Coordinates of C-alpha atoms in Angstrom, one line a residue:
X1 CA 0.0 0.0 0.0
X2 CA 2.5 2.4 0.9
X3 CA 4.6 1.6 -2.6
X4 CA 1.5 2.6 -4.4
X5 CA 1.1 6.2 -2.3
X6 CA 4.3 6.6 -3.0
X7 CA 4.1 5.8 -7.0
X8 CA 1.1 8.4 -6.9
X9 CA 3.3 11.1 -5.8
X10 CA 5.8 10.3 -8.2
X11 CA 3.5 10.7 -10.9
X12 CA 2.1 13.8 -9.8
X13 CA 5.5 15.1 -8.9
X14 CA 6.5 14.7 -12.7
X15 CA 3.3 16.4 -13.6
X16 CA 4.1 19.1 -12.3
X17 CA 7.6 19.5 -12.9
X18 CA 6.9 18.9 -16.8
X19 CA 4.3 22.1 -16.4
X20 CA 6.5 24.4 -14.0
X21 CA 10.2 23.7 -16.2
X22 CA 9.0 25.3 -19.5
X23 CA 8.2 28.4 -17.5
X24 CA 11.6 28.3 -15.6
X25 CA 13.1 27.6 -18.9
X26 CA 11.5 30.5 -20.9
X27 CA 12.0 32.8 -17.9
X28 CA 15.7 33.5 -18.8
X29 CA 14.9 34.5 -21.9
X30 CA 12.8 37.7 -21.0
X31 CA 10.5 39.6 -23.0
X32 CA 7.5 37.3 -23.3
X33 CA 8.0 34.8 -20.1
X34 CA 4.6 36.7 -18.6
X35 CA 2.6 35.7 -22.4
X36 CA 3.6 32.2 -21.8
X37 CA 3.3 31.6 -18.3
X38 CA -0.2 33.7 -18.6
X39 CA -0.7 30.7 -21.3
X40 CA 0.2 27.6 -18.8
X41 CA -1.6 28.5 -16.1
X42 CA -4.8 29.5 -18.1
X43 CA -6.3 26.1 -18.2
X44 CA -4.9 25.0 -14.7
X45 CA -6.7 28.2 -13.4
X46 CA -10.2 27.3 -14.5
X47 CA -11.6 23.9 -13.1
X48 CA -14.0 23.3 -16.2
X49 CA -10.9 23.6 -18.0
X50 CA -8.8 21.3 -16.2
X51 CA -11.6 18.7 -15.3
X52 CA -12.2 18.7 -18.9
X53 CA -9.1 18.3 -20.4
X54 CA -8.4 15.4 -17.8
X55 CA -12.0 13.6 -19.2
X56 CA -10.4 13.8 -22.5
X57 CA -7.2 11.9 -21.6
X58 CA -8.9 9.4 -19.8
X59 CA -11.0 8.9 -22.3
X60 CA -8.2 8.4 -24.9
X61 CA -6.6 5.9 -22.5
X62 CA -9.9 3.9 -22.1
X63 CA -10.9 4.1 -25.5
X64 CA -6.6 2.5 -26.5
X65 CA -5.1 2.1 -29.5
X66 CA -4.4 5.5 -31.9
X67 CA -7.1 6.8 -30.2
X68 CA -4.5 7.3 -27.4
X69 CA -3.3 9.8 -29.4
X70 CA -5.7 11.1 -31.5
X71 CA -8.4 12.3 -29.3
X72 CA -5.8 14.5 -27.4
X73 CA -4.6 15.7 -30.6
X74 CA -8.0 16.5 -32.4
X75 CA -9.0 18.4 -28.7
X76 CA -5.3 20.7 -29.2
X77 CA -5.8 21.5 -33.1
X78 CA -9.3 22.6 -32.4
X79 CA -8.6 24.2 -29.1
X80 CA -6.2 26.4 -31.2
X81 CA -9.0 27.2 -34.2
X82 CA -11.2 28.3 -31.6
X83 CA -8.6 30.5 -29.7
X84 CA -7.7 32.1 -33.0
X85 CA -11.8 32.9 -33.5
X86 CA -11.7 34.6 -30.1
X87 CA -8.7 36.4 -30.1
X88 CA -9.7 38.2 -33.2
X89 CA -13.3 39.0 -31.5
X90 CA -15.2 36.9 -33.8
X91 CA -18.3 36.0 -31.8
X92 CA -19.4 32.3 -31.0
X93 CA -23.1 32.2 -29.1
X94 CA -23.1 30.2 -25.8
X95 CA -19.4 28.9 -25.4
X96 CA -19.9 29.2 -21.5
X97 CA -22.9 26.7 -22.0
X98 CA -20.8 24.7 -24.1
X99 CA -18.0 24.7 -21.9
X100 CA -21.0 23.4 -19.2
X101 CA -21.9 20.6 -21.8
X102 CA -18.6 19.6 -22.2
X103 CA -18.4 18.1 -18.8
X104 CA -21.7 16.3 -18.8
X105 CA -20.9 14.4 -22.1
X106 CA -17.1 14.0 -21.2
X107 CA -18.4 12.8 -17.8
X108 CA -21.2 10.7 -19.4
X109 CA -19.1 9.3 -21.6
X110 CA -16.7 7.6 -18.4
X111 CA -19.8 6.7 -16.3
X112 CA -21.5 4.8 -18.9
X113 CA -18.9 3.2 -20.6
X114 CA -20.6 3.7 -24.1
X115 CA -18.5 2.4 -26.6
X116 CA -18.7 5.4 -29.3
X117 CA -17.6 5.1 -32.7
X118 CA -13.6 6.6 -32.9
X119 CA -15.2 9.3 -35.9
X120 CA -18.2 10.2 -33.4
X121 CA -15.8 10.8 -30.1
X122 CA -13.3 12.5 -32.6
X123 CA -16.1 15.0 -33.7
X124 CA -17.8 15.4 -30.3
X125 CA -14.3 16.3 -28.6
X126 CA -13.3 18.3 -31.6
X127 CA -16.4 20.6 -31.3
X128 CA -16.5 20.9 -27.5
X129 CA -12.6 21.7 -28.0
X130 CA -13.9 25.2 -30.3
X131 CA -15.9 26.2 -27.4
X132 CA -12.8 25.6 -24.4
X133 CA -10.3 27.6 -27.5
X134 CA -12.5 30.7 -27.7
X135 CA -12.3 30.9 -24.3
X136 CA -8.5 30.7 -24.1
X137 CA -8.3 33.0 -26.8
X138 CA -11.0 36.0 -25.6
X139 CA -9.5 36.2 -22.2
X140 CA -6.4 36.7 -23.4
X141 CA -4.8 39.8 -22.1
X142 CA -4.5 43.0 -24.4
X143 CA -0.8 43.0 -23.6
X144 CA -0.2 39.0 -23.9
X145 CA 1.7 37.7 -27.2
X146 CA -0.3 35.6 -28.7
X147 CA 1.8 32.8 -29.7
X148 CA 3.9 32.5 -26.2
X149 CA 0.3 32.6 -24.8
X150 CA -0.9 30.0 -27.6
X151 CA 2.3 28.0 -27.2
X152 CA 1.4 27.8 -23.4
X153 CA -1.8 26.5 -22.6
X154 CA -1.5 23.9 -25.6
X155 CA 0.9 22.6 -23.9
X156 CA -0.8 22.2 -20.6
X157 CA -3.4 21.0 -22.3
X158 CA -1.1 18.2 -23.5
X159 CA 0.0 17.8 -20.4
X160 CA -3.0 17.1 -18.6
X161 CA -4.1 15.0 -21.6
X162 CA -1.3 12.7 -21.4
X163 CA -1.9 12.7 -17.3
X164 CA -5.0 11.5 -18.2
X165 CA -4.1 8.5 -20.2
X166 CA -1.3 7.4 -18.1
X167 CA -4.3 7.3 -14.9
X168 CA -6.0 4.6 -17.3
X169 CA -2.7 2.4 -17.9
X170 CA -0.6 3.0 -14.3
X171 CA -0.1 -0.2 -13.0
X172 CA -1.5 1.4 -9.7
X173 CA -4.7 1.9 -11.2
X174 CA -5.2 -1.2 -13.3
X175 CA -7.4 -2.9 -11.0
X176 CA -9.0 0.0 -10.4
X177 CA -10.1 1.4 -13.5
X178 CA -13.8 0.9 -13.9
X179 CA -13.9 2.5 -10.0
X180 CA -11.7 5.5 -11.1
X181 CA -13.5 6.1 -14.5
X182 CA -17.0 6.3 -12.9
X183 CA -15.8 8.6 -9.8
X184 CA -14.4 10.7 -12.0
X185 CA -16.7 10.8 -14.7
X186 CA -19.8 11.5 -12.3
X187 CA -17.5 14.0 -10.6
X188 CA -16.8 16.1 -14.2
X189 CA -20.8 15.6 -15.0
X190 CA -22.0 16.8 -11.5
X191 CA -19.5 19.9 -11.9
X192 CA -20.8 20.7 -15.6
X193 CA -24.2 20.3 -14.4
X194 CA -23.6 23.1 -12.0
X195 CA -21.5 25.1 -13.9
X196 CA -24.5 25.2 -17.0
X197 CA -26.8 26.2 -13.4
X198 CA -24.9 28.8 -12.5
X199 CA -24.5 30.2 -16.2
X200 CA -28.1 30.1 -16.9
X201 CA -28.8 32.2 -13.1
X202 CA -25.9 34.6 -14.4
X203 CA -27.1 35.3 -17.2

């Protein structure tokens, strides 16, 4: 029991010295350190942003295969079209609600165990990807560059992507899995649930 505490840490120990080094790294070479850190910490900052982009790696991991790969991937390419739509102010109606949604079909999607075709989960996680981009790219400070800033939350997003798929094939986990994916994925739905509540109240 206590090796396996202790293999948790690890992992999460790694985590977060893979986010914080980049910073460190870029931090010596001036200028636009504040654009990329701004960019890194962006998606860690927001927890519909975080919880999300952990559904999507454990959904990658469950699902195996290329799609290991290739849901994390589609999520970062269209993350990036839809930061590019809002940091040129092009409007995009109800992203907060489709932020919200997200996490209910991420969420859904680990509690049920559906077995979704690889082209549906592609084009489900690609279009709630648009919604978490134009996001990223409308709060986006006026005195941010926007490709440290870019540069910096794709690759958190990565990141916690790739912490997602490793939860679904650690050896500490492996007996585990069905446990952790329905936990986790009620816990992402219950929070999108309440995040479209208090978005509808706000509004």
């Amino acid at each position: 029991m206590f090796d396996n505490v202790m293999a948790l840490r690890k992992s999460t120990s790694r985590l977060l010295v893979a986010l914080l080094l980049p910073g460190v790294a870029v931090a010596h070479t001036g200028g636009e350190v504040h654009s990329f850190v701004a960019g890194v910490m962006h998606p860690l900052g927001g927890m519909d942003h975080l919880m999300a982009m952990l559904a999507v790696g454990l959904l990658a991991g469950c699902a195996g295969g290329w799609m290991r790969w290739a849901l994390p991937a589609t999520f970062v390419a269209a993350m990036a079209m839809g930061a590019v739509l809002g940091a040129n102010g092009i409007e995009t109606p109800l992203v907060e609600v489709g932020i919200a949604f997200s996490l209910v079909a991420f969420g859904a999607a680990l509690v049920t165990q559906r077995a979704l075709s690889a082209p549906l989960m592609i084009v489900f996680t690609a279009g709630f990807a648009m919604f978490h981009g134009h996001a990223h790219g409308t709060e986006m400070g006026a005195g941010l560059a926007a490709l440290p800033y870019a540069m910096g939350f794709m690759i958190a997003t990565a990141l916690l992507h790739a912490k997602g798929v490793l939860l679904t094939t650690s050896n500490l986990l492996s007996l585990k899995q069905l446990t952790l994916r329905k936990w986790s994925g009620g816990a992402i739905a219950a929070a999108g649930i309440a995040s479209f509540c208090v978005t509808i109240v706000s509004a």
